[in-house]
Backbone atoms as SQL, in Angstrom:
CREATE TABLE atoms (id INTEGER PRIMARY KEY, chain TEXT, resi INTEGER, resn TEXT, atom TEXT, x REAL, y REAL, z REAL);
INSERT INTO atoms VALUES
  (1, 'A', 1, 'MET', 'N', 222.107, -138.899, 10.162),
  (2, 'A', 1, 'MET', 'CA', 222.107, -139.202, 11.581),
  (3, 'A', 1, 'MET', 'C', 223.277, -140.152, 11.849),
  (4, 'A', 2, 'THR', 'N', 224.053, -139.828, 12.857),
  (5, 'A', 2, 'THR', 'CA', 225.204, -140.672, 13.194),
  (6, 'A', 2, 'THR', 'C', 224.742, -141.879, 13.992),
  (7, 'A', 3, 'THR', 'N', 225.653, -142.824, 14.154),
  (8, 'A', 3, 'THR', 'CA', 225.338, -144.038, 14.902),
  (9, 'A', 3, 'THR', 'C', 225.008, -143.715, 16.359),
  (10, 'A', 4, 'SER', 'N', 225.767, -142.820, 16.959),
  (11, 'A', 4, 'SER', 'CA', 225.504, -142.481, 18.365),
  (12, 'A', 4, 'SER', 'C', 224.151, -141.776, 18.522),
  (13, 'A', 5, 'GLN', 'N', 223.769, -140.926, 17.586),
  (14, 'A', 5, 'GLN', 'CA', 222.462, -140.277, 17.632),
  (15, 'A', 5, 'GLN', 'C', 221.340, -141.299, 17.491),
  (16, 'A', 6, 'LEU', 'N', 221.550, -142.261, 16.627),
  (17, 'A', 6, 'LEU', 'CA', 220.561, -143.311, 16.426),
  (18, 'A', 6, 'LEU', 'C', 220.396, -144.151, 17.686),
  (19, 'A', 7, 'VAL', 'N', 221.503, -144.500, 18.337),
  (20, 'A', 7, 'VAL', 'CA', 221.445, -145.296, 19.565),
  (21, 'A', 7, 'VAL', 'C', 220.745, -144.520, 20.673),
  (22, 'A', 8, 'VAL', 'N', 221.083, -143.238, 20.844),
  (23, 'A', 8, 'VAL', 'CA', 220.450, -142.416, 21.880),
  (24, 'A', 8, 'VAL', 'C', 218.953, -142.274, 21.610),
  (25, 'A', 9, 'THR', 'N', 218.567, -142.064, 20.371),
  (26, 'A', 9, 'THR', 'CA', 217.146, -141.953, 20.019),
  (27, 'A', 9, 'THR', 'C', 216.410, -143.256, 20.302),
  (28, 'A', 10, 'LEU', 'N', 217.002, -144.363, 19.927),
  (29, 'A', 10, 'LEU', 'CA', 216.391, -145.668, 20.169),
  (30, 'A', 10, 'LEU', 'C', 216.233, -145.936, 21.667),
  (31, 'A', 11, 'LEU', 'N', 217.260, -145.629, 22.458),
  (32, 'A', 11, 'LEU', 'CA', 217.164, -145.814, 23.909),
  (33, 'A', 11, 'LEU', 'C', 216.092, -144.905, 24.515),
  (34, 'A', 12, 'GLY', 'N', 215.962, -143.693, 23.986),
  (35, 'A', 12, 'GLY', 'CA', 214.914, -142.789, 24.464),
  (36, 'A', 12, 'GLY', 'C', 213.526, -143.328, 24.188),
  (37, 'A', 13, 'VAL', 'N', 213.305, -143.870, 22.999),
  (38, 'A', 13, 'VAL', 'CA', 212.008, -144.457, 22.644),
  (39, 'A', 13, 'VAL', 'C', 211.708, -145.656, 23.537),
  (40, 'A', 14, 'ILE', 'N', 212.709, -146.483, 23.791),
  (41, 'A', 14, 'ILE', 'CA', 212.522, -147.651, 24.664),
  (42, 'A', 14, 'ILE', 'C', 212.183, -147.197, 26.078),
  (43, 'A', 15, 'ALA', 'N', 212.863, -146.173, 26.587),
  (44, 'A', 15, 'ALA', 'CA', 212.585, -145.668, 27.935),
  (45, 'A', 15, 'ALA', 'C', 211.167, -145.119, 28.038),
  (46, 'A', 16, 'ILE', 'N', 210.724, -144.385, 27.033),
  (47, 'A', 16, 'ILE', 'CA', 209.359, -143.838, 27.042),
  (48, 'A', 16, 'ILE', 'C', 208.329, -144.963, 27.018),
  (49, 'A', 17, 'ALA', 'N', 208.553, -145.969, 26.194),
  (50, 'A', 17, 'ALA', 'CA', 207.628, -147.109, 26.131),
  (51, 'A', 17, 'ALA', 'C', 207.565, -147.830, 27.470),
  (52, 'A', 18, 'TRP', 'N', 208.704, -148.021, 28.123),
  (53, 'A', 18, 'TRP', 'CA', 208.728, -148.709, 29.418),
  (54, 'A', 18, 'TRP', 'C', 207.975, -147.905, 30.474),
  (55, 'A', 19, 'VAL', 'N', 208.176, -146.586, 30.533),
  (56, 'A', 19, 'VAL', 'CA', 207.488, -145.748, 31.517),
  (57, 'A', 19, 'VAL', 'C', 205.983, -145.810, 31.297),
  (58, 'A', 20, 'ASN', 'N', 205.538, -145.706, 30.054),
  (59, 'A', 20, 'ASN', 'CA', 204.104, -145.795, 29.765),
  (60, 'A', 20, 'ASN', 'C', 203.532, -147.144, 30.171),
  (61, 'A', 21, 'TYR', 'N', 204.229, -148.215, 29.881),
  (62, 'A', 21, 'TYR', 'CA', 203.768, -149.545, 30.277),
  (63, 'A', 21, 'TYR', 'C', 203.694, -149.651, 31.796),
  (64, 'A', 22, 'TYR', 'N', 204.727, -149.226, 32.479),
  (65, 'A', 22, 'TYR', 'CA', 204.803, -149.359, 33.936),
  (66, 'A', 22, 'TYR', 'C', 203.671, -148.601, 34.626),
  (67, 'A', 23, 'PHE', 'N', 203.428, -147.361, 34.218),
  (68, 'A', 23, 'PHE', 'CA', 202.437, -146.544, 34.912),
  (69, 'A', 23, 'PHE', 'C', 201.006, -146.766, 34.452),
  (70, 'A', 24, 'PHE', 'N', 200.799, -147.163, 33.190),
  (71, 'A', 24, 'PHE', 'CA', 199.439, -147.265, 32.684),
  (72, 'A', 24, 'PHE', 'C', 198.939, -148.691, 32.514),
  (73, 'A', 25, 'VAL', 'N', 199.802, -149.690, 32.533),
  (74, 'A', 25, 'VAL', 'CA', 199.364, -151.075, 32.343),
  (75, 'A', 25, 'VAL', 'C', 199.731, -151.920, 33.553),
  (76, 'A', 26, 'ALA', 'N', 201.011, -152.064, 33.814),
  (77, 'A', 26, 'ALA', 'CA', 201.467, -152.969, 34.864),
  (78, 'A', 26, 'ALA', 'C', 201.154, -152.464, 36.261),
  (79, 'A', 27, 'GLY', 'N', 201.114, -151.161, 36.456),
  (80, 'A', 27, 'GLY', 'CA', 200.922, -150.598, 37.786),
  (81, 'A', 27, 'GLY', 'C', 199.495, -150.606, 38.281),
  (82, 'A', 28, 'ARG', 'N', 198.540, -151.003, 37.468),
  (83, 'A', 28, 'ARG', 'CA', 197.139, -150.936, 37.863),
  (84, 'A', 28, 'ARG', 'C', 196.437, -152.282, 37.673),
  (85, 'A', 29, 'PRO', 'N', 196.482, -153.112, 38.705),
  (86, 'A', 29, 'PRO', 'CA', 195.722, -154.344, 38.573),
  (87, 'A', 29, 'PRO', 'C', 194.228, -154.030, 38.560),
  (88, 'A', 30, 'ALA', 'N', 193.488, -154.744, 37.761),
  (89, 'A', 30, 'ALA', 'CA', 192.057, -154.493, 37.630),
  (90, 'A', 30, 'ALA', 'C', 191.302, -155.148, 38.778),
  (91, 'A', 31, 'ALA', 'N', 190.637, -154.327, 39.574),
  (92, 'A', 31, 'ALA', 'CA', 189.778, -154.841, 40.624),
  (93, 'A', 31, 'ALA', 'C', 188.405, -155.073, 40.002),
  (94, 'A', 32, 'VAL', 'N', 187.737, -156.122, 40.429),
  (95, 'A', 32, 'VAL', 'CA', 186.430, -156.464, 39.876),
  (96, 'A', 32, 'VAL', 'C', 185.418, -156.486, 41.013),
  (97, 'A', 33, 'ALA', 'N', 184.263, -155.884, 40.783),
  (98, 'A', 33, 'ALA', 'CA', 183.186, -155.925, 41.764),
  (99, 'A', 33, 'ALA', 'C', 181.903, -156.323, 41.062),
  (100, 'A', 34, 'ALA', 'N', 181.081, -157.067, 41.764),
  (101, 'A', 34, 'ALA', 'CA', 179.767, -157.441, 41.247),
  (102, 'A', 34, 'ALA', 'C', 178.715, -156.699, 42.056),
  (103, 'A', 35, 'ALA', 'N', 177.708, -156.220, 41.379),
  (104, 'A', 35, 'ALA', 'CA', 176.615, -155.520, 42.042),
  (105, 'A', 35, 'ALA', 'C', 175.851, -156.492, 42.923),
  (106, 'A', 36, 'GLY', 'N', 175.389, -155.998, 44.058),
  (107, 'A', 36, 'GLY', 'CA', 174.684, -156.836, 45.011),
  (108, 'A', 36, 'GLY', 'C', 173.293, -157.247, 44.550),
  (109, 'A', 37, 'GLU', 'N', 172.827, -158.326, 45.112),
  (110, 'A', 37, 'GLU', 'CA', 171.478, -158.821, 44.836),
  (111, 'A', 37, 'GLU', 'C', 170.482, -158.083, 45.715),
  (112, 'A', 38, 'GLY', 'N', 169.216, -158.227, 45.419),
  (113, 'A', 38, 'GLY', 'CA', 168.183, -157.659, 46.262),
  (114, 'A', 38, 'GLY', 'C', 167.343, -156.643, 45.520),
  (115, 'A', 39, 'PRO', 'N', 166.353, -156.077, 46.233),
  (116, 'A', 39, 'PRO', 'CA', 165.478, -155.102, 45.600),
  (117, 'A', 39, 'PRO', 'C', 166.196, -153.778, 45.356),
  (118, 'A', 40, 'GLY', 'N', 165.656, -152.997, 44.451),
  (119, 'A', 40, 'GLY', 'CA', 166.246, -151.701, 44.158),
  (120, 'A', 40, 'GLY', 'C', 167.375, -151.821, 43.146),
  (121, 'A', 41, 'PRO', 'N', 168.031, -150.702, 42.892),
  (122, 'A', 41, 'PRO', 'CA', 169.103, -150.720, 41.889),
  (123, 'A', 41, 'PRO', 'C', 170.321, -151.510, 42.370),
  (124, 'A', 42, 'GLN', 'N', 171.064, -152.023, 41.416),
  (125, 'A', 42, 'GLN', 'CA', 172.342, -152.669, 41.712),
  (126, 'A', 42, 'GLN', 'C', 173.319, -151.547, 42.064),
  (127, 'A', 43, 'ARG', 'N', 173.913, -151.597, 43.249),
  (128, 'A', 43, 'ARG', 'CA', 174.759, -150.498, 43.713),
  (129, 'A', 43, 'ARG', 'C', 176.214, -150.948, 43.812),
  (130, 'A', 44, 'VAL', 'N', 177.099, -150.106, 43.279),
  (131, 'A', 44, 'VAL', 'CA', 178.530, -150.359, 43.381),
  (132, 'A', 44, 'VAL', 'C', 179.213, -149.034, 43.701),
  (133, 'A', 45, 'ARG', 'N', 180.056, -149.047, 44.735),
  (134, 'A', 45, 'ARG', 'CA', 180.837, -147.850, 45.093),
  (135, 'A', 45, 'ARG', 'C', 182.173, -147.933, 44.369),
  (136, 'A', 46, 'ILE', 'N', 182.542, -146.850, 43.687),
  (137, 'A', 46, 'ILE', 'CA', 183.794, -146.788, 42.944),
  (138, 'A', 46, 'ILE', 'C', 184.613, -145.613, 43.482),
  (139, 'A', 47, 'GLU', 'N', 185.807, -145.918, 43.981),
  (140, 'A', 47, 'GLU', 'CA', 186.695, -144.855, 44.442),
  (141, 'A', 47, 'GLU', 'C', 187.511, -144.343, 43.262),
  (142, 'A', 48, 'VAL', 'N', 187.570, -143.022, 43.159),
  (143, 'A', 48, 'VAL', 'CA', 188.326, -142.376, 42.088),
  (144, 'A', 48, 'VAL', 'C', 189.555, -141.736, 42.722),
  (145, 'A', 49, 'MET', 'N', 190.720, -142.318, 42.427),
  (146, 'A', 49, 'MET', 'CA', 191.977, -141.782, 42.951),
  (147, 'A', 49, 'MET', 'C', 193.101, -142.264, 42.045),
  (148, 'A', 50, 'GLY', 'N', 193.379, -141.502, 41.006),
  (149, 'A', 50, 'GLY', 'CA', 194.392, -141.898, 40.037),
  (150, 'A', 50, 'GLY', 'C', 193.916, -143.018, 39.132),
  (151, 'A', 51, 'GLY', 'N', 192.718, -143.459, 39.317),
  (152, 'A', 51, 'GLY', 'CA', 192.104, -144.542, 38.562),
  (153, 'A', 51, 'GLY', 'C', 190.772, -144.867, 39.209),
  (154, 'A', 52, 'TYR', 'N', 190.144, -145.916, 38.744),
  (155, 'A', 52, 'TYR', 'CA', 188.866, -146.357, 39.300),
  (156, 'A', 52, 'TYR', 'C', 189.084, -147.663, 40.049),
  (157, 'A', 53, 'SER', 'N', 188.557, -147.747, 41.259),
  (158, 'A', 53, 'SER', 'CA', 188.663, -148.974, 42.026),
  (159, 'A', 53, 'SER', 'C', 187.297, -149.303, 42.614),
  (160, 'A', 54, 'PRO', 'N', 186.651, -150.331, 42.131),
  (161, 'A', 54, 'PRO', 'CA', 187.098, -151.299, 41.144),
  (162, 'A', 54, 'PRO', 'C', 187.026, -150.709, 39.729),
  (163, 'A', 55, 'ALA', 'N', 187.872, -151.238, 38.861),
  (164, 'A', 55, 'ALA', 'CA', 187.907, -150.778, 37.472),
  (165, 'A', 55, 'ALA', 'C', 186.949, -151.570, 36.591),
  (166, 'A', 56, 'ILE', 'N', 186.534, -152.751, 37.065),
  (167, 'A', 56, 'ILE', 'CA', 185.589, -153.579, 36.314),
  (168, 'A', 56, 'ILE', 'C', 184.407, -153.876, 37.223),
  (169, 'A', 57, 'VAL', 'N', 183.212, -153.594, 36.721),
  (170, 'A', 57, 'VAL', 'CA', 181.982, -153.783, 37.491),
  (171, 'A', 57, 'VAL', 'C', 181.083, -154.740, 36.725),
  (172, 'A', 58, 'LYS', 'N', 180.622, -155.799, 37.403),
  (173, 'A', 58, 'LYS', 'CA', 179.695, -156.755, 36.778),
  (174, 'A', 58, 'LYS', 'C', 178.287, -156.478, 37.274),
  (175, 'A', 59, 'VAL', 'N', 177.344, -156.363, 36.315),
  (176, 'A', 59, 'VAL', 'CA', 175.947, -156.076, 36.630),
  (177, 'A', 59, 'VAL', 'C', 175.036, -157.003, 35.829),
  (178, 'A', 60, 'ARG', 'N', 173.738, -156.990, 36.187),
  (179, 'A', 60, 'ARG', 'CA', 172.748, -157.800, 35.477),
  (180, 'A', 60, 'ARG', 'C', 172.000, -156.943, 34.460),
  (181, 'A', 61, 'VAL', 'N', 171.790, -157.503, 33.296),
  (182, 'A', 61, 'VAL', 'CA', 171.061, -156.823, 32.214),
  (183, 'A', 61, 'VAL', 'C', 169.610, -156.611, 32.629),
  (184, 'A', 62, 'GLY', 'N', 169.058, -155.461, 32.256),
  (185, 'A', 62, 'GLY', 'CA', 167.646, -155.182, 32.488),
  (186, 'A', 62, 'GLY', 'C', 167.317, -154.695, 33.885),
  (187, 'A', 63, 'HIS', 'N', 168.300, -154.574, 34.758),
  (188, 'A', 63, 'HIS', 'CA', 168.079, -154.089, 36.125),
  (189, 'A', 63, 'HIS', 'C', 168.789, -152.744, 36.285),
  (190, 'A', 64, 'PRO', 'N', 168.164, -151.787, 36.973),
  (191, 'A', 64, 'PRO', 'CA', 168.800, -150.479, 37.171),
  (192, 'A', 64, 'PRO', 'C', 170.142, -150.623, 37.895),
  (193, 'A', 65, 'VAL', 'N', 171.097, -149.774, 37.517),
  (194, 'A', 65, 'VAL', 'CA', 172.429, -149.767, 38.114),
  (195, 'A', 65, 'VAL', 'C', 172.671, -148.390, 38.707),
  (196, 'A', 66, 'ARG', 'N', 173.257, -148.365, 39.880),
  (197, 'A', 66, 'ARG', 'CA', 173.650, -147.105, 40.531),
  (198, 'A', 66, 'ARG', 'C', 175.132, -147.195, 40.875),
  (199, 'A', 67, 'LEU', 'N', 175.964, -146.486, 40.111),
  (200, 'A', 67, 'LEU', 'CA', 177.392, -146.414, 40.399),
  (201, 'A', 67, 'LEU', 'C', 177.605, -145.197, 41.287),
  (202, 'A', 68, 'GLU', 'N', 178.209, -145.410, 42.444),
  (203, 'A', 68, 'GLU', 'CA', 178.449, -144.320, 43.388),
  (204, 'A', 68, 'GLU', 'C', 179.936, -143.989, 43.368),
  (205, 'A', 69, 'PHE', 'N', 180.288, -142.928, 42.661),
  (206, 'A', 69, 'PHE', 'CA', 181.678, -142.512, 42.511),
  (207, 'A', 69, 'PHE', 'C', 182.068, -141.618, 43.680),
  (208, 'A', 70, 'PHE', 'N', 183.131, -142.000, 44.392),
  (209, 'A', 70, 'PHE', 'CA', 183.700, -141.144, 45.432),
  (210, 'A', 70, 'PHE', 'C', 185.059, -140.679, 44.947),
  (211, 'A', 71, 'ARG', 'N', 185.146, -139.412, 44.579),
  (212, 'A', 71, 'ARG', 'CA', 186.405, -138.853, 44.050),
  (213, 'A', 71, 'ARG', 'C', 187.249, -138.378, 45.218),
  (214, 'A', 72, 'ASN', 'N', 188.279, -139.157, 45.531),
  (215, 'A', 72, 'ASN', 'CA', 189.122, -138.917, 46.694),
  (216, 'A', 72, 'ASN', 'C', 190.412, -138.190, 46.306),
  (217, 'A', 73, 'GLU', 'N', 190.302, -137.213, 45.413),
  (218, 'A', 73, 'GLU', 'CA', 191.453, -136.442, 44.954),
  (219, 'A', 73, 'GLU', 'C', 190.972, -135.166, 44.284),
  (220, 'A', 74, 'THR', 'N', 191.935, -134.300, 43.944),
  (221, 'A', 74, 'THR', 'CA', 191.594, -133.046, 43.268),
  (222, 'A', 74, 'THR', 'C', 192.201, -132.965, 41.877),
  (223, 'A', 75, 'ASN', 'N', 192.760, -134.052, 41.380),
  (224, 'A', 75, 'ASN', 'CA', 193.342, -134.098, 40.043),
  (225, 'A', 75, 'ASN', 'C', 192.270, -133.719, 39.016),
  (226, 'A', 76, 'SER', 'N', 192.565, -132.733, 38.178),
  (227, 'A', 76, 'SER', 'CA', 191.556, -132.245, 37.233),
  (228, 'A', 76, 'SER', 'C', 191.169, -133.287, 36.186),
  (229, 'A', 77, 'CYS', 'N', 192.025, -134.278, 35.941),
  (230, 'A', 77, 'CYS', 'CA', 191.704, -135.303, 34.936),
  (231, 'A', 77, 'CYS', 'C', 190.469, -136.112, 35.329),
  (232, 'A', 78, 'THR', 'N', 190.292, -136.362, 36.616),
  (233, 'A', 78, 'THR', 'CA', 189.197, -137.238, 37.055),
  (234, 'A', 78, 'THR', 'C', 187.968, -136.471, 37.523),
  (235, 'A', 79, 'GLU', 'N', 187.859, -135.193, 37.169),
  (236, 'A', 79, 'GLU', 'CA', 186.713, -134.430, 37.655),
  (237, 'A', 79, 'GLU', 'C', 185.431, -134.695, 36.875),
  (238, 'A', 80, 'GLU', 'N', 185.506, -135.577, 35.895),
  (239, 'A', 80, 'GLU', 'CA', 184.331, -135.896, 35.093),
  (240, 'A', 80, 'GLU', 'C', 184.356, -137.383, 34.757),
  (241, 'A', 81, 'VAL', 'N', 183.188, -138.010, 34.725),
  (242, 'A', 81, 'VAL', 'CA', 183.093, -139.398, 34.279),
  (243, 'A', 81, 'VAL', 'C', 182.132, -139.442, 33.097),
  (244, 'A', 82, 'VAL', 'N', 182.502, -140.222, 32.082),
  (245, 'A', 82, 'VAL', 'CA', 181.721, -140.304, 30.854),
  (246, 'A', 82, 'VAL', 'C', 181.384, -141.769, 30.580),
  (247, 'A', 83, 'LEU', 'N', 180.099, -142.049, 30.382),
  (248, 'A', 83, 'LEU', 'CA', 179.627, -143.369, 29.964),
  (249, 'A', 83, 'LEU', 'C', 178.971, -143.170, 28.599),
  (250, 'A', 84, 'PRO', 'N', 179.747, -143.228, 27.518),
  (251, 'A', 84, 'PRO', 'CA', 179.217, -142.857, 26.200),
  (252, 'A', 84, 'PRO', 'C', 178.060, -143.729, 25.720),
  (253, 'A', 85, 'ASP', 'N', 178.059, -145.022, 26.061),
  (254, 'A', 85, 'ASP', 'CA', 176.987, -145.911, 25.599),
  (255, 'A', 85, 'ASP', 'C', 175.642, -145.584, 26.233),
  (256, 'A', 86, 'PHE', 'N', 175.654, -144.840, 27.345),
  (257, 'A', 86, 'PHE', 'CA', 174.414, -144.483, 28.032),
  (258, 'A', 86, 'PHE', 'C', 174.143, -142.982, 27.948),
  (259, 'A', 87, 'GLY', 'N', 174.981, -142.248, 27.202),
  (260, 'A', 87, 'GLY', 'CA', 174.786, -140.811, 27.042),
  (261, 'A', 87, 'GLY', 'C', 174.971, -140.033, 28.333),
  (262, 'A', 88, 'ILE', 'N', 175.870, -140.502, 29.193),
  (263, 'A', 88, 'ILE', 'CA', 176.052, -139.873, 30.499),
  (264, 'A', 88, 'ILE', 'C', 177.417, -139.187, 30.550),
  (265, 'A', 89, 'ARG', 'N', 177.423, -137.945, 31.018),
  (266, 'A', 89, 'ARG', 'CA', 178.641, -137.176, 31.277),
  (267, 'A', 89, 'ARG', 'C', 178.369, -136.408, 32.570),
  (268, 'A', 90, 'THR', 'N', 179.069, -136.757, 33.645),
  (269, 'A', 90, 'THR', 'CA', 178.759, -136.212, 34.962),
  (270, 'A', 90, 'THR', 'C', 180.002, -135.648, 35.630),
  (271, 'A', 91, 'TYR', 'N', 179.857, -134.489, 36.241),
  (272, 'A', 91, 'TYR', 'CA', 180.935, -133.858, 37.013),
  (273, 'A', 91, 'TYR', 'C', 181.047, -134.554, 38.364),
  (274, 'A', 92, 'LEU', 'N', 182.286, -134.840, 38.794),
  (275, 'A', 92, 'LEU', 'CA', 182.532, -135.487, 40.077),
  (276, 'A', 92, 'LEU', 'C', 183.263, -134.512, 41.004),
  (277, 'A', 93, 'PRO', 'N', 182.549, -133.881, 41.943),
  (278, 'A', 93, 'PRO', 'CA', 183.221, -132.968, 42.864),
  (279, 'A', 93, 'PRO', 'C', 184.224, -133.729, 43.738),
  (280, 'A', 94, 'ALA', 'N', 185.322, -133.063, 44.086),
  (281, 'A', 94, 'ALA', 'CA', 186.348, -133.690, 44.920),
  (282, 'A', 94, 'ALA', 'C', 185.800, -133.998, 46.315),
  (283, 'A', 95, 'HIS', 'N', 186.164, -135.164, 46.832),
  (284, 'A', 95, 'HIS', 'CA', 185.838, -135.609, 48.193),
  (285, 'A', 95, 'HIS', 'C', 184.337, -135.681, 48.452),
  (286, 'A', 96, 'GLN', 'N', 183.591, -136.051, 47.411),
  (287, 'A', 96, 'GLN', 'CA', 182.142, -136.213, 47.541),
  (288, 'A', 96, 'GLN', 'C', 181.696, -137.433, 46.763),
  (289, 'A', 97, 'MET', 'N', 180.558, -137.982, 47.168),
  (290, 'A', 97, 'MET', 'CA', 179.924, -139.097, 46.467),
  (291, 'A', 97, 'MET', 'C', 178.991, -138.539, 45.393),
  (292, 'A', 98, 'THR', 'N', 179.103, -139.091, 44.188),
  (293, 'A', 98, 'THR', 'CA', 178.222, -138.702, 43.089),
  (294, 'A', 98, 'THR', 'C', 177.644, -139.967, 42.470),
  (295, 'A', 99, 'ALA', 'N', 176.326, -140.058, 42.406),
  (296, 'A', 99, 'ALA', 'CA', 175.668, -141.248, 41.869),
  (297, 'A', 99, 'ALA', 'C', 175.380, -141.075, 40.383),
  (298, 'A', 100, 'VAL', 'N', 175.577, -142.168, 39.650),
  (299, 'A', 100, 'VAL', 'CA', 175.259, -142.226, 38.225),
  (300, 'A', 100, 'VAL', 'C', 174.356, -143.436, 38.036),
  (301, 'A', 101, 'GLU', 'N', 173.183, -143.231, 37.447),
  (302, 'A', 101, 'GLU', 'CA', 172.222, -144.316, 37.301),
  (303, 'A', 101, 'GLU', 'C', 171.877, -144.564, 35.833),
  (304, 'A', 102, 'PHE', 'N', 171.710, -145.830, 35.487),
  (305, 'A', 102, 'PHE', 'CA', 171.361, -146.242, 34.130),
  (306, 'A', 102, 'PHE', 'C', 170.878, -147.686, 34.194),
  (307, 'A', 103, 'THR', 'N', 170.334, -148.182, 33.092),
  (308, 'A', 103, 'THR', 'CA', 169.903, -149.574, 32.992),
  (309, 'A', 103, 'THR', 'C', 170.467, -150.167, 31.711),
  (310, 'A', 104, 'PRO', 'N', 171.348, -151.162, 31.816),
  (311, 'A', 104, 'PRO', 'CA', 171.860, -151.814, 30.597),
  (312, 'A', 104, 'PRO', 'C', 170.773, -152.679, 29.972),
  (313, 'A', 105, 'LYS', 'N', 170.528, -152.482, 28.696),
  (314, 'A', 105, 'LYS', 'CA', 169.460, -153.207, 28.001),
  (315, 'A', 105, 'LYS', 'C', 169.942, -154.508, 27.364),
  (316, 'A', 106, 'ARG', 'N', 171.255, -154.591, 27.047),
  (317, 'A', 106, 'ARG', 'CA', 171.808, -155.776, 26.377),
  (318, 'A', 106, 'ARG', 'C', 173.070, -156.243, 27.096),
  (319, 'A', 107, 'PRO', 'N', 173.366, -157.544, 27.028),
  (320, 'A', 107, 'PRO', 'CA', 174.639, -158.023, 27.579),
  (321, 'A', 107, 'PRO', 'C', 175.804, -157.434, 26.794),
  (322, 'A', 108, 'GLY', 'N', 176.931, -157.278, 27.465),
  (323, 'A', 108, 'GLY', 'CA', 178.123, -156.785, 26.798),
  (324, 'A', 108, 'GLY', 'C', 178.993, -155.965, 27.718),
  (325, 'A', 109, 'SER', 'N', 180.060, -155.413, 27.153),
  (326, 'A', 109, 'SER', 'CA', 180.987, -154.562, 27.896),
  (327, 'A', 109, 'SER', 'C', 180.762, -153.114, 27.512),
  (328, 'A', 110, 'TYR', 'N', 180.733, -152.253, 28.511),
  (329, 'A', 110, 'TYR', 'CA', 180.523, -150.829, 28.310),
  (330, 'A', 110, 'TYR', 'C', 181.634, -150.091, 29.058),
  (331, 'A', 111, 'GLU', 'N', 182.348, -149.240, 28.355),
  (332, 'A', 111, 'GLU', 'CA', 183.437, -148.512, 28.987),
  (333, 'A', 111, 'GLU', 'C', 182.950, -147.233, 29.632),
  (334, 'A', 112, 'PHE', 'N', 183.659, -146.829, 30.708),
  (335, 'A', 112, 'PHE', 'CA', 183.502, -145.490, 31.255),
  (336, 'A', 112, 'PHE', 'C', 184.898, -144.930, 31.433),
  (337, 'A', 113, 'ALA', 'N', 185.008, -143.612, 31.384),
  (338, 'A', 113, 'ALA', 'CA', 186.327, -142.984, 31.423),
  (339, 'A', 113, 'ALA', 'C', 186.207, -141.571, 31.982),
  (340, 'A', 114, 'CYS', 'N', 187.370, -141.001, 32.297),
  (341, 'A', 114, 'CYS', 'CA', 187.402, -139.597, 32.686),
  (342, 'A', 114, 'CYS', 'C', 187.101, -138.748, 31.450),
  (343, 'A', 115, 'GLY', 'N', 186.911, -137.471, 31.635),
  (344, 'A', 115, 'GLY', 'CA', 186.572, -136.590, 30.521),
  (345, 'A', 115, 'GLY', 'C', 187.628, -136.554, 29.429),
  (346, 'A', 116, 'MET', 'N', 188.892, -136.824, 29.782),
  (347, 'A', 116, 'MET', 'CA', 189.976, -136.810, 28.805),
  (348, 'A', 116, 'MET', 'C', 190.233, -138.194, 28.216),
  (349, 'A', 117, 'GLY', 'N', 189.575, -139.220, 28.739),
  (350, 'A', 117, 'GLY', 'CA', 189.717, -140.575, 28.216),
  (351, 'A', 117, 'GLY', 'C', 190.977, -141.296, 28.645),
  (352, 'A', 118, 'MET', 'N', 191.685, -140.775, 29.644),
  (353, 'A', 118, 'MET', 'CA', 192.936, -141.399, 30.078),
  (354, 'A', 118, 'MET', 'C', 192.715, -142.427, 31.191),
  (355, 'A', 119, 'VAL', 'N', 191.780, -142.176, 32.074),
  (356, 'A', 119, 'VAL', 'CA', 191.460, -143.085, 33.174),
  (357, 'A', 119, 'VAL', 'C', 190.224, -143.858, 32.747),
  (358, 'A', 120, 'ARG', 'N', 190.309, -145.188, 32.741),
  (359, 'A', 120, 'ARG', 'CA', 189.222, -145.987, 32.169),
  (360, 'A', 120, 'ARG', 'C', 188.748, -147.093, 33.110),
  (361, 'A', 121, 'GLY', 'N', 187.500, -147.469, 32.915),
  (362, 'A', 121, 'GLY', 'CA', 186.908, -148.595, 33.613),
  (363, 'A', 121, 'GLY', 'C', 185.949, -149.301, 32.672),
  (364, 'A', 122, 'LYS', 'N', 185.375, -150.414, 33.156),
  (365, 'A', 122, 'LYS', 'CA', 184.487, -151.190, 32.293),
  (366, 'A', 122, 'LYS', 'C', 183.324, -151.744, 33.112),
  (367, 'A', 123, 'ILE', 'N', 182.155, -151.725, 32.490),
  (368, 'A', 123, 'ILE', 'CA', 180.955, -152.347, 33.043),
  (369, 'A', 123, 'ILE', 'C', 180.669, -153.575, 32.200),
  (370, 'A', 124, 'VAL', 'N', 180.531, -154.722, 32.857),
  (371, 'A', 124, 'VAL', 'CA', 180.210, -155.961, 32.154),
  (372, 'A', 124, 'VAL', 'C', 178.779, -156.327, 32.531),
  (373, 'A', 125, 'ALA', 'N', 177.872, -156.241, 31.558),
  (374, 'A', 125, 'ALA', 'CA', 176.467, -156.576, 31.791),
  (375, 'A', 125, 'ALA', 'C', 176.241, -158.023, 31.358),
  (376, 'A', 126, 'GLU', 'N', 175.763, -158.814, 32.319),
  (377, 'A', 126, 'GLU', 'CA', 175.533, -160.252, 32.080),
  (378, 'A', 126, 'GLU', 'C', 174.072, -160.584, 32.276),
  (379, 'A', 127, 'PRO', 'N', 173.575, -161.607, 31.564),
  (380, 'A', 127, 'PRO', 'CA', 172.159, -162.002, 31.733),
  (381, 'A', 127, 'PRO', 'C', 171.873, -162.548, 33.117);
């Protein structure tokens, strides 16, 4: 490999790393929402549009949770949401509200993601 080929390859790798950082890390500030108090399940509305908003949801342990996903796009990547720790895999129709219900039994962080695992969010269960 010549010096010029090495420089071009190195610049290409740097450009790819920068694009990935810009679009997948720096471009998405994490919004945080806490589930409301009161009787019934803890309810949080999550908009799905190129990501989850809010991306971090705080809930109370031992109380039912109802995440209401509104998929405001037709991108095939976000047509499914998966909560592996709760055994949930649900189809999200475009431009409709879809409820997902579960009860966290222990404090901790639980991830949710699209079916391909590229779009991610987190549930933080607190005592």
